[in-house]
Tab-separated table of C-alpha atoms in Angstrom:
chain	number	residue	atom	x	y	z
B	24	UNK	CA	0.000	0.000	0.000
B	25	UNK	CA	0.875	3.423	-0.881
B	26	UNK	CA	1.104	6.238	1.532
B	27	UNK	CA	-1.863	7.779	-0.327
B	28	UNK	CA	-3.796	4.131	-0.103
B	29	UNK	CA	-3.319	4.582	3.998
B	30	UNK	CA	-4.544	8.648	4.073
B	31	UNK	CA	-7.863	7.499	2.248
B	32	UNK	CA	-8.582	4.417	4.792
B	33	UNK	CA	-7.726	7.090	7.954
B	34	UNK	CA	-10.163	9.505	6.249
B	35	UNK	CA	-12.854	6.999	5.520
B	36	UNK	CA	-12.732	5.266	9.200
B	37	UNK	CA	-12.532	9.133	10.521
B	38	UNK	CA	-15.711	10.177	8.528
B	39	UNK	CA	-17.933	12.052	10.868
B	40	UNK	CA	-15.312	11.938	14.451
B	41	UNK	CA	-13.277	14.820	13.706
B	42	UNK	CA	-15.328	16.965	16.116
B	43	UNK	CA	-14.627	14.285	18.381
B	44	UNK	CA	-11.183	14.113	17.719
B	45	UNK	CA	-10.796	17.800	18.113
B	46	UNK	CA	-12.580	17.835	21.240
B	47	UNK	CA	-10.153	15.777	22.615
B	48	UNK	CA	-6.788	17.294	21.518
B	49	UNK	CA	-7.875	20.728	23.142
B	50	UNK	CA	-9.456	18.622	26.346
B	51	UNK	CA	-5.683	17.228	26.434
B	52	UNK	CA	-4.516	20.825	25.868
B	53	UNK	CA	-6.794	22.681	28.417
B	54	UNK	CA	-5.815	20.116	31.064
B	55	UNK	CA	-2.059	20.905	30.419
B	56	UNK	CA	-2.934	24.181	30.447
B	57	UNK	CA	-4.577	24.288	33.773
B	58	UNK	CA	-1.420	22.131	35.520
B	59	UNK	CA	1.097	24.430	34.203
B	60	UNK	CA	-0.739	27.463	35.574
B	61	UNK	CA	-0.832	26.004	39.168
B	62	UNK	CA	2.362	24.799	38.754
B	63	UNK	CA	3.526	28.404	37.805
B	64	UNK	CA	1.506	29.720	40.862
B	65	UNK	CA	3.910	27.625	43.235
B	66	UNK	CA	7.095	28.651	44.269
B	67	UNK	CA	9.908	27.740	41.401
B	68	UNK	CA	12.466	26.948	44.682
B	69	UNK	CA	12.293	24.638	46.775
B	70	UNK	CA	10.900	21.499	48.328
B	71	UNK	CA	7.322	22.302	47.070
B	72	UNK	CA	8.509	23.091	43.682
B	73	UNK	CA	10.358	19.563	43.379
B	74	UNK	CA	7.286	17.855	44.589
B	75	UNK	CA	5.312	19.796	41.891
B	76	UNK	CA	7.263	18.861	39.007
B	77	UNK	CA	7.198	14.944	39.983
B	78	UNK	CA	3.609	15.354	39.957
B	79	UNK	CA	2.980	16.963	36.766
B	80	UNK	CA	6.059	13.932	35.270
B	81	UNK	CA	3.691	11.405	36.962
B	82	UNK	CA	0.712	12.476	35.490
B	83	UNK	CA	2.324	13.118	31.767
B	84	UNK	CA	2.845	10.223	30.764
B	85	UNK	CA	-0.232	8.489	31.323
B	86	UNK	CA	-2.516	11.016	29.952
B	87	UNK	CA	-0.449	11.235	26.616
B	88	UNK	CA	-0.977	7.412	26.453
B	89	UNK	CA	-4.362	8.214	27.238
B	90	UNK	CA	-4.498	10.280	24.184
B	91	UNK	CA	-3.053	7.602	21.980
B	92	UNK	CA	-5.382	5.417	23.024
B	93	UNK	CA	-8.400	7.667	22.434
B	94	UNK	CA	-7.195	8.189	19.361
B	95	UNK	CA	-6.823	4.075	18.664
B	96	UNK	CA	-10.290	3.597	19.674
B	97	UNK	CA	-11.603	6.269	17.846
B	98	UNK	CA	-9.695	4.920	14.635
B	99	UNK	CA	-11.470	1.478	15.305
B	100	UNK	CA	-15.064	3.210	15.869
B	101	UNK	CA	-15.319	2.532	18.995
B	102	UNK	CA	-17.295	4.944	21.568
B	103	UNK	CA	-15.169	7.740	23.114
B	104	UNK	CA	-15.669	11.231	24.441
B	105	UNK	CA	-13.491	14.117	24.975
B	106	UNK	CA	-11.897	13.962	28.475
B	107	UNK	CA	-11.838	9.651	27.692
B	108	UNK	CA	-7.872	9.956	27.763
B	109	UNK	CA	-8.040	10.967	31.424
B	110	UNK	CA	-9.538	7.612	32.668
B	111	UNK	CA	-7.697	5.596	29.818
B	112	UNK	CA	-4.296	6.776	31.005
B	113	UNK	CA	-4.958	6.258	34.499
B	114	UNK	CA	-6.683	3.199	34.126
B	115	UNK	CA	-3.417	1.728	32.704
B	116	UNK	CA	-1.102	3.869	34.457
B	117	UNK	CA	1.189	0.609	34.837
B	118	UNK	CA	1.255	0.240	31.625
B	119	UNK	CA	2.620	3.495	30.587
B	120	UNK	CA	5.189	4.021	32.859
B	121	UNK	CA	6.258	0.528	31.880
B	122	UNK	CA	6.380	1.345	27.696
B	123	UNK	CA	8.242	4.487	28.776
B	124	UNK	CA	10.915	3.229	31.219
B	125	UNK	CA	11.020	0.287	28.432
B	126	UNK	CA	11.641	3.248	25.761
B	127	UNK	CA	13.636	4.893	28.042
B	128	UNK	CA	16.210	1.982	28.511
B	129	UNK	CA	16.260	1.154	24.921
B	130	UNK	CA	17.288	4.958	24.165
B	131	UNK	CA	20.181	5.351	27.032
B	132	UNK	CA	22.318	2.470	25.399
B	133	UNK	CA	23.283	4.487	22.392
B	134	UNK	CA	23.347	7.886	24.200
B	135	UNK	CA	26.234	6.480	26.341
B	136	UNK	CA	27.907	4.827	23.576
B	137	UNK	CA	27.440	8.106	21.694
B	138	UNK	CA	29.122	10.056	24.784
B	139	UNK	CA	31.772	7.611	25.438
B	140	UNK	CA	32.748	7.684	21.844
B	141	UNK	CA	32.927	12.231	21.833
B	142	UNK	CA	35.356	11.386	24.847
B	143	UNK	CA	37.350	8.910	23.690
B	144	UNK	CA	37.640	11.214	20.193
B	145	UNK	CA	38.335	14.422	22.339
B	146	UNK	CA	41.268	12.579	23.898
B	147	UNK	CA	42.462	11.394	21.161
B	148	UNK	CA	42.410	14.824	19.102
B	149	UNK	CA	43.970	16.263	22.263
B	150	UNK	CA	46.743	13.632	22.490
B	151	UNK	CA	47.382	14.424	18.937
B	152	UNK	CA	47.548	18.587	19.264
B	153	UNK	CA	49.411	18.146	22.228
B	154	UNK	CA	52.167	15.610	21.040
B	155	UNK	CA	52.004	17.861	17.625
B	156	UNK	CA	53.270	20.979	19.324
B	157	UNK	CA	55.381	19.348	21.493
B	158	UNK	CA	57.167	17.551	18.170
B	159	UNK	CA	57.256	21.203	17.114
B	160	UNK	CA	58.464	23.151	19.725
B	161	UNK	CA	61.997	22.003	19.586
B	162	UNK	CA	62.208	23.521	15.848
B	163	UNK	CA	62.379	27.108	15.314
B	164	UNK	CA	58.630	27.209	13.491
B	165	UNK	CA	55.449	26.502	14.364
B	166	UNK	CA	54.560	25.732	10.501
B	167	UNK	CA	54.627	22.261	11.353
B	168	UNK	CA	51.435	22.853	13.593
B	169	UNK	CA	49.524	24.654	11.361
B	170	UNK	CA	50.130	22.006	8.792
B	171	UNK	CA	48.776	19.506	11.089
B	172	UNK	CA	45.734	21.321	11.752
């Protein structure tokens, strides 16, 4: 199937639930809206402010798999209403956490191979420099340097 060939069958199974779809994206939106406004009412130091941000991280994740799966079930026609992603996330708030640690993990493998290879390069370009101008410094020019870099 062609790209095209998927964009008709997502219009044709979303005939008639855009509203509904819409309705939910700004229900998602207007509930973010609302925690980051209390959380900007709260001190931005402090014990309180730490406690606030772990709450709004806890409650993240699970309502944007909430949204998902809105979005799923709407896609498959089945029934759902606009503020449905609140009690989908939370209802599988196990779940969530557990396909974003599991994404988590599977992203910090290359990130550390990706920072142990910068250091081992940036060593390895400063050995280099440094035993360069070191070679050099005995002759009367520094051309040699320049050449190298």
């Amino acid at each position: 199937m062609l790209a095209s060939d998927f964009r008709k069958m997502a219009r044709e199974k979303l005939d008639g639930k855009w509203g509904t779809a819409v309705c939910m994206v700004l229900a998602y939106g207007l509930v973010f809206f609302v925690i980051g406004f209390v959380q900007g009412l709260l001190p931005q130091e402090g014990f309180l402010a730490v406690l606030a941000s772990i709450g709004v991280y806890a409650i993240e994740i699970p309502l944007a798999f909430g949204l998902v799966f809105a979005f799923f079930k709407l896609f498959y026609g089945e029934n759902v209403k606009a503020f449905s992603f609140w009690s989908l996330g939370f209802d599988n708030f196990g779940r969530s956490w557990g396909i974003a640690f599991r994404t988590i993990l599977k992203l910090l493998v290359p990130f550390i191979l990706m920072i142990v290879s910068i250091v081992i390069m940036s060593v390895s370009i400063t050995m280099t420099a440094t035993s360069a101008i070191l070679g050099e410094s005995s002759s009367s020019s520094g051309a040699g340097f320049f050449a190298f870099v």
